[in-house]
Coordinates of C-alpha atoms in Angstrom, one line a residue:
S1 CA -77.0 -45.8 -1.8
D2 CA -76.3 -44.4 -5.3
A3 CA -77.2 -47.8 -6.9
E4 CA -80.6 -47.9 -5.1
R5 CA -81.4 -44.3 -6.2
K6 CA -80.6 -45.2 -9.8
L7 CA -82.9 -48.3 -9.5
L8 CA -85.7 -46.1 -8.2
R9 CA -85.3 -43.8 -11.1
I10 CA -85.5 -46.7 -13.5
L11 CA -88.6 -48.1 -11.8
H12 CA -90.3 -44.7 -11.9
Y13 CA -89.5 -43.3 -15.3
G14 CA -87.0 -45.6 -17.0
N15 CA -83.7 -43.6 -16.8
E16 CA -80.9 -44.0 -14.2
E17 CA -80.0 -40.3 -14.6
A18 CA -81.9 -37.4 -13.0
V19 CA -83.4 -36.7 -16.4
Y20 CA -86.9 -37.3 -17.6
V21 CA -87.6 -37.7 -21.3
P22 CA -91.3 -37.9 -22.2
G23 CA -92.9 -40.5 -24.4
C24 CA -93.8 -44.1 -24.5
R25 CA -91.1 -46.2 -23.0
L26 CA -91.5 -49.0 -25.6
Q27 CA -91.4 -46.5 -28.6
K28 CA -88.5 -44.7 -27.1
K29 CA -86.6 -48.0 -27.0
F30 CA -85.9 -47.9 -23.3
Y31 CA -85.7 -51.7 -23.3
E32 CA -82.9 -52.1 -25.8
E33 CA -79.8 -54.1 -25.1
D34 CA -77.5 -51.1 -24.9
K35 CA -79.6 -49.7 -22.0
V36 CA -80.1 -53.0 -20.2
N37 CA -76.5 -53.6 -19.2
L38 CA -76.5 -50.8 -16.6
L39 CA -79.7 -52.2 -15.1
R40 CA -78.1 -55.6 -14.8
E41 CA -75.1 -54.1 -13.1
L42 CA -77.4 -52.3 -10.6
I43 CA -79.3 -55.6 -9.9
A44 CA -76.1 -57.4 -9.3
E45 CA -74.8 -54.6 -7.0
I46 CA -77.8 -54.3 -4.7
E47 CA -78.3 -57.1 -2.2
H48 CA -81.2 -59.5 -2.6
Q49 CA -83.5 -58.4 0.1
P50 CA -83.1 -54.6 -0.3
L51 CA -83.6 -55.0 -4.1
F52 CA -87.0 -56.7 -3.8
D53 CA -88.0 -54.4 -0.9
I54 CA -87.5 -51.4 -3.3
I55 CA -89.5 -53.1 -6.1
R56 CA -92.3 -54.1 -3.8
K57 CA -92.5 -50.6 -2.2
V58 CA -92.9 -49.0 -5.7
M59 CA -95.5 -51.7 -6.6
R60 CA -97.6 -51.2 -3.5
K61 CA -97.4 -47.4 -3.4
K62 CA -98.2 -47.3 -7.1
T63 CA -95.8 -44.4 -7.6
S64 CA -94.3 -45.6 -10.9
L65 CA -95.3 -43.4 -13.8
Y66 CA -94.9 -46.3 -16.2
P67 CA -95.9 -49.5 -14.3
E68 CA -94.5 -51.7 -17.1
L69 CA -91.0 -50.6 -15.9
I70 CA -91.5 -52.7 -12.8
L71 CA -92.2 -55.7 -15.0
Y72 CA -89.1 -54.9 -17.0
V73 CA -86.9 -54.9 -13.8
L74 CA -88.5 -58.1 -12.5
A75 CA -87.9 -59.8 -15.8
E76 CA -84.2 -58.8 -15.6
C77 CA -84.1 -60.1 -12.0
A78 CA -85.7 -63.4 -13.1
R79 CA -82.7 -64.0 -15.4
S80 CA -80.6 -64.8 -12.3
E81 CA -81.2 -68.3 -10.9
I82 CA -80.8 -66.9 -7.3
K83 CA -83.2 -64.1 -7.8
R84 CA -85.7 -65.9 -10.0
P85 CA -88.1 -67.3 -7.3
S86 CA -88.4 -63.9 -5.6
A87 CA -88.8 -62.1 -9.0
L88 CA -91.5 -64.5 -10.2
K89 CA -93.3 -64.2 -6.9
A90 CA -93.3 -60.4 -7.2
A91 CA -94.4 -60.6 -10.8
E92 CA -97.3 -62.8 -9.8
E93 CA -98.4 -60.0 -7.4
M94 CA -97.8 -57.3 -10.1
C95 CA -99.6 -59.1 -13.0
T96 CA -103.1 -58.2 -12.1
T97 CA -104.1 -57.8 -15.8
A98 CA -103.6 -59.8 -18.9
E99 CA -101.7 -57.0 -20.4
Y100 CA -99.1 -57.0 -17.6
F101 CA -98.9 -60.8 -17.6
L102 CA -98.1 -60.9 -21.4
L103 CA -95.8 -57.9 -21.2
F104 CA -93.7 -59.6 -18.5
F105 CA -93.0 -62.5 -20.9
K106 CA -92.3 -60.0 -23.7
F107 CA -89.5 -58.6 -21.5
A108 CA -88.4 -62.0 -20.2
K109 CA -88.1 -63.6 -23.7
G110 CA -87.1 -60.4 -25.6
L111 CA -83.5 -60.2 -24.6
S112 CA -80.9 -62.9 -24.0
P113 CA -80.2 -64.7 -21.7
F114 CA -83.9 -65.8 -21.9
I115 CA -85.8 -67.0 -18.9
G116 CA -86.0 -70.7 -19.1
T117 CA -89.2 -72.7 -18.9
G118 CA -88.3 -74.6 -15.8
R119 CA -90.5 -75.6 -12.9
A120 CA -90.6 -72.1 -11.3
C121 CA -91.6 -70.4 -14.6
R122 CA -94.3 -73.1 -15.4
R123 CA -95.7 -72.7 -11.8
F124 CA -95.9 -69.0 -12.3
I125 CA -97.9 -69.3 -15.5
T126 CA -100.1 -72.1 -14.1
N127 CA -100.9 -70.1 -11.0
W128 CA -101.9 -67.0 -13.0
Y129 CA -104.5 -69.0 -15.0
L130 CA -105.7 -71.5 -12.4
K131 CA -106.0 -69.3 -9.3
K132 CA -108.6 -67.0 -10.9
N133 CA -112.3 -67.6 -11.0
S134 CA -113.2 -69.1 -14.4
L135 CA -115.6 -66.2 -15.4
E136 CA -113.1 -63.6 -14.3
L137 CA -110.4 -65.4 -16.4
A138 CA -112.7 -65.5 -19.4
E139 CA -113.4 -61.8 -19.2
M140 CA -109.7 -61.0 -18.9
V141 CA -108.5 -63.1 -21.8
G142 CA -111.6 -62.3 -23.9
E143 CA -110.7 -58.6 -23.6
T144 CA -107.0 -59.2 -24.2
P145 CA -106.3 -62.4 -26.2
S146 CA -102.9 -61.1 -27.1
Y147 CA -100.6 -58.1 -26.3
R148 CA -97.3 -56.8 -27.7
G149 CA -96.8 -59.9 -29.9
W150 CA -97.5 -62.5 -27.2
R151 CA -100.6 -64.7 -27.0
H152 CA -102.0 -66.7 -24.1
A153 CA -101.8 -69.8 -26.3
D154 CA -98.0 -69.4 -26.3
L155 CA -97.8 -69.5 -22.5
I156 CA -100.4 -72.3 -22.1
K157 CA -98.1 -74.4 -24.4
I158 CA -95.1 -73.6 -22.4
A159 CA -96.7 -74.6 -19.1
H160 CA -98.8 -77.5 -20.4
I161 CA -101.7 -76.2 -18.2
K162 CA -104.6 -78.5 -17.5
S163 CA -107.6 -78.0 -15.2
N164 CA -110.1 -80.4 -13.7
D165 CA -112.7 -77.6 -13.6
P166 CA -114.7 -77.7 -16.8
A167 CA -115.2 -73.9 -16.9
T168 CA -111.5 -73.1 -16.6
A169 CA -110.7 -75.9 -19.0
A170 CA -113.1 -74.4 -21.5
V171 CA -111.2 -71.0 -21.2
L172 CA -107.9 -72.8 -21.7
T173 CA -109.2 -74.6 -24.8
Y174 CA -110.6 -71.4 -26.2
L175 CA -107.2 -69.8 -25.9
S176 CA -105.2 -72.7 -27.3
R177 CA -107.5 -74.2 -29.9
G178 CA -110.2 -71.6 -30.6
A179 CA -113.9 -71.1 -30.0
K180 CA -115.1 -74.0 -32.2
T181 CA -113.1 -76.6 -30.4
M182 CA -114.3 -75.1 -27.0
I183 CA -117.9 -75.3 -28.1
D184 CA -117.6 -78.9 -29.4
K185 CA -115.9 -80.0 -26.2
Y186 CA -117.6 -78.0 -23.5
G187 CA -120.7 -76.6 -25.1
E188 CA -123.1 -79.1 -23.5
D189 CA -121.4 -79.1 -20.0
P190 CA -123.7 -77.3 -17.6
K191 CA -120.7 -76.3 -15.4
A192 CA -119.0 -74.5 -18.3
K193 CA -122.2 -73.1 -19.8
E194 CA -121.8 -69.5 -18.7
V195 CA -118.1 -69.3 -19.7
V196 CA -118.7 -70.9 -23.1
S197 CA -121.6 -68.6 -23.8
Y198 CA -119.5 -65.5 -22.9
L199 CA -116.5 -66.5 -25.0
K200 CA -118.6 -67.6 -27.9
N201 CA -120.3 -64.2 -28.0
V202 CA -117.1 -62.3 -27.6
D203 CA -115.6 -64.3 -30.5
N204 CA -118.6 -63.7 -32.7
F205 CA -118.7 -60.0 -31.7
R206 CA -115.2 -59.4 -33.2
K207 CA -116.3 -61.0 -36.5
D208 CA -119.9 -59.7 -36.6
G209 CA -120.7 -57.0 -39.1
D210 CA -124.3 -56.6 -38.1
Q211 CA -124.6 -53.3 -36.1
T212 CA -127.7 -54.3 -34.2
S213 CA -126.2 -57.6 -33.0
V214 CA -123.0 -55.9 -32.0
I215 CA -124.8 -53.3 -29.9
R216 CA -126.9 -56.1 -28.2
T217 CA -123.8 -58.0 -27.3
I218 CA -122.1 -54.9 -25.9
E219 CA -125.1 -54.2 -23.7
T220 CA -125.6 -57.8 -22.6
Y221 CA -122.0 -58.5 -21.6
M222 CA -120.9 -54.9 -20.9
L223 CA -118.1 -55.2 -23.4
T224 CA -115.5 -52.4 -23.6
V225 CA -113.7 -50.6 -26.5
N226 CA -110.9 -53.2 -26.1
H227 CA -113.2 -55.8 -27.5
L228 CA -113.8 -53.8 -30.7
N229 CA -112.5 -55.0 -34.1
F230 CA -111.5 -52.5 -36.8
I231 CA -114.8 -53.2 -38.6
H232 CA -116.7 -51.5 -35.7
L233 CA -114.6 -48.3 -35.4
K234 CA -116.6 -46.3 -38.0
K235 CA -120.1 -47.2 -36.7
K236 CA -121.5 -44.4 -34.6
P237 CA -124.3 -46.4 -32.9
V238 CA -121.7 -48.9 -31.6
W239 CA -119.7 -46.0 -30.1
I240 CA -122.9 -44.6 -28.5
A241 CA -123.5 -48.0 -26.9
L242 CA -119.9 -48.1 -25.6
L243 CA -120.0 -44.6 -24.3
R244 CA -122.7 -45.4 -21.7
R245 CA -120.1 -47.3 -19.6
M246 CA -116.9 -45.8 -20.9
P247 CA -114.4 -44.3 -18.3
V248 CA -113.4 -40.8 -19.1
D249 CA -109.7 -41.6 -19.5
T250 CA -110.6 -44.3 -22.1
L251 CA -112.7 -41.7 -24.0
L252 CA -109.7 -39.3 -24.1
D253 CA -107.6 -42.1 -25.6
Y254 CA -110.0 -42.4 -28.5
I255 CA -111.4 -38.9 -28.9
H256 CA -109.0 -38.0 -31.7
L257 CA -110.0 -41.2 -33.6
L258 CA -113.6 -40.1 -33.2
C259 CA -112.7 -36.7 -34.8
K260 CA -110.8 -38.4 -37.6
Y261 CA -113.9 -40.5 -38.5
R262 CA -116.1 -37.4 -38.2
M263 CA -118.3 -39.0 -35.6
F264 CA -119.2 -35.5 -34.2
R265 CA -120.7 -34.5 -37.6
K266 CA -123.9 -35.3 -39.2
G267 CA -123.6 -34.1 -42.7
R268 CA -122.7 -30.4 -42.5
M269 CA -124.2 -30.1 -39.0
W270 CA -123.1 -31.3 -35.6
D271 CA -124.5 -34.6 -34.4
Q272 CA -126.1 -33.4 -31.1
E273 CA -126.9 -37.0 -30.0
F274 CA -123.3 -38.1 -30.3
L275 CA -121.9 -34.9 -28.8
T276 CA -124.3 -35.2 -25.8
A277 CA -123.1 -38.8 -25.2
V278 CA -119.5 -37.8 -25.3
C279 CA -120.1 -34.7 -23.0
D280 CA -122.0 -36.9 -20.5
V281 CA -118.8 -39.0 -20.1
L282 CA -116.6 -35.9 -19.8
C283 CA -118.9 -34.6 -17.0
N284 CA -119.0 -37.8 -15.0
V285 CA -117.5 -36.7 -11.8
N286 CA -117.2 -40.2 -10.3
S287 CA -115.4 -41.5 -13.4
V288 CA -113.0 -38.6 -13.2
A289 CA -112.2 -39.3 -9.6
E290 CA -111.7 -43.0 -10.2
S291 CA -109.4 -42.4 -13.2
R292 CA -107.1 -40.1 -11.3
L293 CA -106.9 -38.1 -14.5
Q294 CA -104.4 -35.2 -14.4
P295 CA -105.1 -31.6 -15.7
S296 CA -102.1 -31.7 -18.1
R297 CA -103.5 -34.9 -19.8
V298 CA -106.8 -33.3 -20.5
F299 CA -105.2 -30.0 -21.6
I300 CA -102.9 -31.9 -24.1
D301 CA -106.0 -33.6 -25.6
L302 CA -107.8 -30.2 -25.8
C303 CA -104.8 -28.6 -27.6
T304 CA -104.5 -31.6 -30.0
Y305 CA -108.2 -31.3 -30.8
Q306 CA -108.1 -27.6 -31.4
F307 CA -104.8 -27.2 -33.1
A308 CA -103.6 -30.5 -34.6
P309 CA -105.7 -30.4 -37.8
K310 CA -104.7 -26.8 -38.6
Y311 CA -101.0 -27.5 -37.9
K312 CA -101.1 -30.6 -40.1
L313 CA -102.7 -28.7 -43.0
E314 CA -100.2 -25.9 -42.7
L315 CA -97.3 -28.4 -42.7
A316 CA -98.7 -30.1 -45.8
A317 CA -99.1 -26.8 -47.5
K318 CA -95.4 -25.9 -46.8
S319 CA -94.0 -29.2 -47.9
L320 CA -96.2 -29.6 -51.0
R321 CA -96.2 -25.9 -51.8
R322 CA -99.9 -25.4 -52.1
L323 CA -102.5 -23.2 -50.5
A324 CA -103.5 -24.3 -47.0
Q325 CA -106.9 -25.8 -46.7
K326 CA -109.4 -24.6 -44.2
P327 CA -109.2 -26.8 -41.0
P328 CA -112.3 -28.6 -39.8
A329 CA -114.7 -26.8 -37.5
I330 CA -114.2 -27.1 -33.8
S331 CA -117.2 -28.0 -31.5
Y332 CA -117.8 -25.3 -28.9
D333 CA -119.6 -27.8 -26.7
L334 CA -116.7 -30.2 -26.7
V335 CA -114.1 -27.5 -26.0
T336 CA -116.3 -26.2 -23.2
N337 CA -116.7 -29.6 -21.6
L338 CA -113.0 -30.4 -21.9
E339 CA -112.2 -27.1 -20.1
K340 CA -114.7 -28.0 -17.4
L341 CA -113.0 -31.4 -17.1
I342 CA -109.6 -29.7 -16.6
T343 CA -111.1 -27.8 -13.7
T344 CA -112.6 -31.0 -12.2
T345 CA -109.3 -32.9 -12.5
Y346 CA -107.5 -30.3 -10.3
D347 CA -109.0 -32.3 -7.4
N348 CA -107.0 -35.4 -8.5
V349 CA -103.6 -33.6 -8.1
E350 CA -102.1 -34.6 -4.8
P351 CA -100.4 -31.7 -3.0
T352 CA -96.9 -32.2 -1.8
G353 CA -97.2 -29.6 1.0
L354 CA -94.0 -28.0 -0.2
R355 CA -93.3 -24.4 -1.1
Y356 CA -92.7 -23.6 -4.8
V357 CA -91.3 -20.9 -7.1
I358 CA -92.0 -21.4 -10.8
A359 CA -89.9 -19.1 -13.0
V360 CA -90.8 -19.0 -16.6
D361 CA -88.3 -17.7 -19.3
N362 CA -90.7 -16.6 -22.0
S363 CA -88.0 -15.4 -24.4
D364 CA -89.4 -17.2 -27.5
M365 CA -92.4 -19.0 -26.2
H366 CA -94.7 -17.2 -28.6
K367 CA -93.2 -19.0 -31.6
R368 CA -91.7 -22.3 -30.5
R369 CA -93.4 -25.7 -30.1
C370 CA -92.7 -28.5 -27.6
A371 CA -90.1 -31.1 -28.6
H372 CA -92.4 -34.1 -28.0
L373 CA -95.8 -32.5 -28.6
Q374 CA -95.7 -30.7 -31.9
Y375 CA -99.3 -29.5 -31.6
M376 CA -98.5 -27.5 -28.4
M377 CA -96.8 -24.2 -28.0
T378 CA -94.2 -24.0 -25.3
S379 CA -96.2 -21.2 -23.6
Q380 CA -99.1 -23.7 -23.3
A381 CA -96.9 -26.4 -21.8
A382 CA -95.3 -23.9 -19.3
A383 CA -98.8 -22.7 -18.3
A384 CA -99.9 -26.3 -17.7
I385 CA -97.1 -27.0 -15.3
A386 CA -97.4 -23.6 -13.6
V387 CA -101.2 -23.8 -13.1
T388 CA -101.1 -27.4 -11.9
F389 CA -98.8 -26.6 -9.0
Y390 CA -100.4 -23.2 -8.4
V391 CA -103.8 -24.8 -7.8
A392 CA -102.5 -27.8 -5.8
E393 CA -100.0 -26.1 -3.5
K394 CA -100.7 -23.6 -0.7
Q395 CA -97.5 -21.6 -1.5
C396 CA -96.6 -21.3 -5.2
D397 CA -95.2 -18.1 -6.8
I398 CA -95.2 -17.9 -10.6
L399 CA -92.5 -15.6 -11.9
L400 CA -91.9 -14.2 -15.4
C401 CA -88.1 -14.0 -16.0
Q402 CA -87.3 -11.0 -18.2
G403 CA -83.6 -10.5 -18.8
S404 CA -81.9 -10.9 -15.4
T405 CA -85.0 -9.9 -13.4
A406 CA -88.0 -11.8 -12.3
T407 CA -91.5 -10.4 -11.9
S408 CA -94.3 -12.1 -9.9
I409 CA -97.5 -12.9 -11.8
N410 CA -100.8 -12.4 -9.9
L411 CA -103.5 -14.7 -11.0
K412 CA -107.0 -13.5 -10.0
S413 CA -108.6 -17.0 -9.7
K414 CA -107.4 -19.9 -7.6
K415 CA -108.3 -22.1 -10.5
P416 CA -107.3 -20.1 -13.6
K417 CA -107.7 -21.3 -17.1
I418 CA -104.4 -22.8 -18.4
S419 CA -105.1 -21.2 -21.8
E420 CA -105.3 -17.7 -20.3
V421 CA -102.1 -18.1 -18.4
A422 CA -100.5 -19.4 -21.6
E423 CA -101.6 -16.3 -23.4
K424 CA -99.9 -14.2 -20.7
F425 CA -96.6 -16.1 -21.2
A426 CA -96.8 -15.7 -24.9
T427 CA -97.7 -12.0 -25.0
A428 CA -95.7 -10.7 -22.1
E429 CA -92.7 -8.5 -22.8
R430 CA -89.8 -10.7 -24.0
F431 CA -86.0 -10.3 -23.7
Q432 CA -83.2 -12.3 -25.2
R433 CA -81.9 -15.2 -23.1
S434 CA -78.7 -14.4 -21.2
G435 CA -77.4 -17.8 -20.1
P436 CA -77.3 -19.1 -16.6
K437 CA -77.9 -15.7 -15.1
N438 CA -81.4 -15.7 -16.6
I439 CA -82.1 -19.2 -15.5
L440 CA -81.3 -18.4 -11.8
A441 CA -83.4 -15.2 -11.7
G442 CA -86.1 -17.0 -9.8
L443 CA -83.6 -18.1 -7.1
I444 CA -82.2 -14.5 -6.8
W445 CA -85.8 -13.2 -6.5
A446 CA -86.5 -15.6 -3.6
M447 CA -83.3 -14.5 -1.9
K448 CA -84.2 -10.8 -2.2
Q449 CA -87.8 -11.5 -1.1
K450 CA -86.6 -13.7 1.8
R451 CA -89.0 -16.4 0.8
E452 CA -88.7 -19.9 2.1
V453 CA -88.7 -22.1 -1.0
D454 CA -88.4 -25.9 -1.1
V455 CA -88.6 -26.4 -4.9
F456 CA -87.7 -24.1 -7.8
I457 CA -89.1 -25.0 -11.2
I458 CA -87.3 -23.2 -14.0
I459 CA -89.2 -23.4 -17.4
G460 CA -87.8 -22.3 -20.7
T461 CA -87.6 -23.3 -24.3
C462 CA -83.8 -24.0 -24.2
L463 CA -81.9 -23.6 -21.0
Q464 CA -78.1 -23.3 -20.9
F465 CA -76.5 -25.6 -18.3
Q466 CA -72.9 -24.5 -18.6
G467 CA -71.6 -23.6 -15.1
L468 CA -75.1 -23.9 -13.7
A469 CA -74.2 -26.4 -10.9
G470 CA -71.5 -24.1 -9.5
K471 CA -73.8 -21.1 -9.4
V472 CA -76.6 -23.1 -7.7
A473 CA -74.1 -24.3 -5.1
E474 CA -73.1 -20.6 -4.4
L475 CA -76.7 -19.6 -3.9
R476 CA -77.6 -22.5 -1.6
S477 CA -76.0 -20.9 1.4
K478 CA -77.7 -17.5 0.7
L479 CA -81.2 -18.9 0.6
L480 CA -83.4 -19.6 3.6
V481 CA -83.8 -23.3 2.6
P482 CA -80.3 -24.3 1.5
D483 CA -81.2 -27.9 0.5
F484 CA -83.9 -26.8 -2.0
K485 CA -84.6 -28.8 -5.1
L486 CA -84.2 -27.4 -8.6
V487 CA -86.2 -28.6 -11.6
L488 CA -85.1 -27.5 -15.1
C489 CA -87.8 -27.9 -17.8
C490 CA -86.4 -27.5 -21.3
L491 CA -89.4 -27.7 -23.4
C492 CA -87.7 -27.6 -26.8
E493 CA -84.6 -29.6 -26.2
T494 CA -84.1 -33.1 -27.5
H495 CA -80.6 -33.6 -26.0
H496 CA -79.5 -33.0 -22.4
Q497 CA -76.4 -32.4 -20.3
T498 CA -76.3 -34.5 -17.1
I499 CA -75.9 -32.5 -14.0
K500 CA -74.3 -34.5 -11.2
D501 CA -76.4 -33.2 -8.3
N502 CA -79.1 -35.2 -6.7
N503 CA -81.1 -32.1 -5.9
I504 CA -81.3 -31.0 -9.5
F505 CA -83.7 -32.7 -11.9
T506 CA -84.0 -32.1 -15.7
V507 CA -87.1 -32.5 -17.8
I508 CA -86.6 -32.6 -21.6
G509 CA -89.9 -31.7 -23.4
F510 CA -93.4 -32.1 -22.1
D511 CA -96.1 -34.7 -21.7
E512 CA -99.0 -35.5 -19.3
K513 CA -96.7 -37.1 -16.8
V514 CA -94.3 -34.2 -16.3
C515 CA -96.1 -32.7 -13.3
E516 CA -96.3 -36.0 -11.6
V517 CA -92.5 -36.6 -12.2
I518 CA -91.7 -33.2 -10.7
S519 CA -94.0 -33.9 -7.7
C520 CA -92.3 -37.3 -7.1
F521 CA -88.9 -35.7 -7.3
A522 CA -89.9 -32.9 -4.9
K523 CA -91.2 -35.4 -2.4
G524 CA -87.9 -37.4 -2.6
V525 CA -89.5 -40.5 -4.0
F526 CA -86.4 -41.1 -6.2

């Protein structure tokens, strides 16, 4: 039904319309009151069993691009007394990490009507803490004592949790009363010795300013970057200790911070020891496979590393009317390893088995930047999308739309460099946009070539939607696959027009999840 389709869209990317807007859902205020009313209407409209079947299906298949959206929907379901038991049961299954657990209560208590603290809620909280092994619980809460404004202490007080197991009781005491009380109460208990020792060291680690002691604690307890306090962020030996076990996706989260603190430099020279430690993580094939890292994510980080400092300095020079400073040097080794990482991540892209045509309108891609990623040129974003599908799918034609004609681009390699394809888009002959006729040049090309195409992806800086739905409807009967799907990628737009057609999907801007969104839409996930 239409309501179920809208719910699936919300669960996957946070919007009931067939429009994807990049960016963090929390920062983009997807959870504000003005947006929640429609979700509540959908929850009320869909019957109880189908509602939770849909939610559980998305949970188990892990197709949601923003898993916190599932918690958001479950929190809304839990506001209803009838749906609360099922919602809390599903939330218990979903909250596999401390972040998810605390985030659920942020949503549950963030908007009125608030979820009460009745028996069902207290049971849910109690089960989350008491059903875990004491050491596992200690590791989880030690890494994430609080999240998004919520602390474990808040929930322990709500549920009045008590445990007969000394080790678990020690963890609960640590969370509610602090390390000192835990040590005084359970420090001599042999059953709680391991847990107390771990939490004591984690607590001291966050306050410890001694570099040697911090490194020893990291290596002894295999602590992660999430345990770090701000006092450790500028200490290079601490980072080297962390890098030995750091997953590649976590490194990418922090690589720009490392650049900011000049970790790659040693005076006026490159710090080869640190660079080697970072490059070893980037080259870890097993870590790449486990992280399911996508090529577009790595390419965005590469572009940010290469071009962000220069762009910021140029922007500052314009606004302050002064001469632009020379941007910091770029490490060739780091760039090379990031490019190799992009090639490795192609194996993480799941093919859909569909036939694609990607039509790129390069009218002004040589000078315009992406709406949501100011460090990326639109030609780079277009290339990232095109190359990802070109590598993953058996049939994928890349077209360059020039005026009302479309020309096929032949790529020599099966795994071409995204930067080289971006250069082609930026330097190819350009024509002025000519409205919908230009947008549909790829469809007309497929019709003339008698190509069977399941998905058309039209990429441009700004695409004009006026009258588009009617023209697409006319072309459906003329193409070999009349029920094809059409994706419109507007890389520079910040606003959108809704097209009421379930086979047309719109992307506004670009981020690392765009290719996954398109794949999900192409497969009919939502």
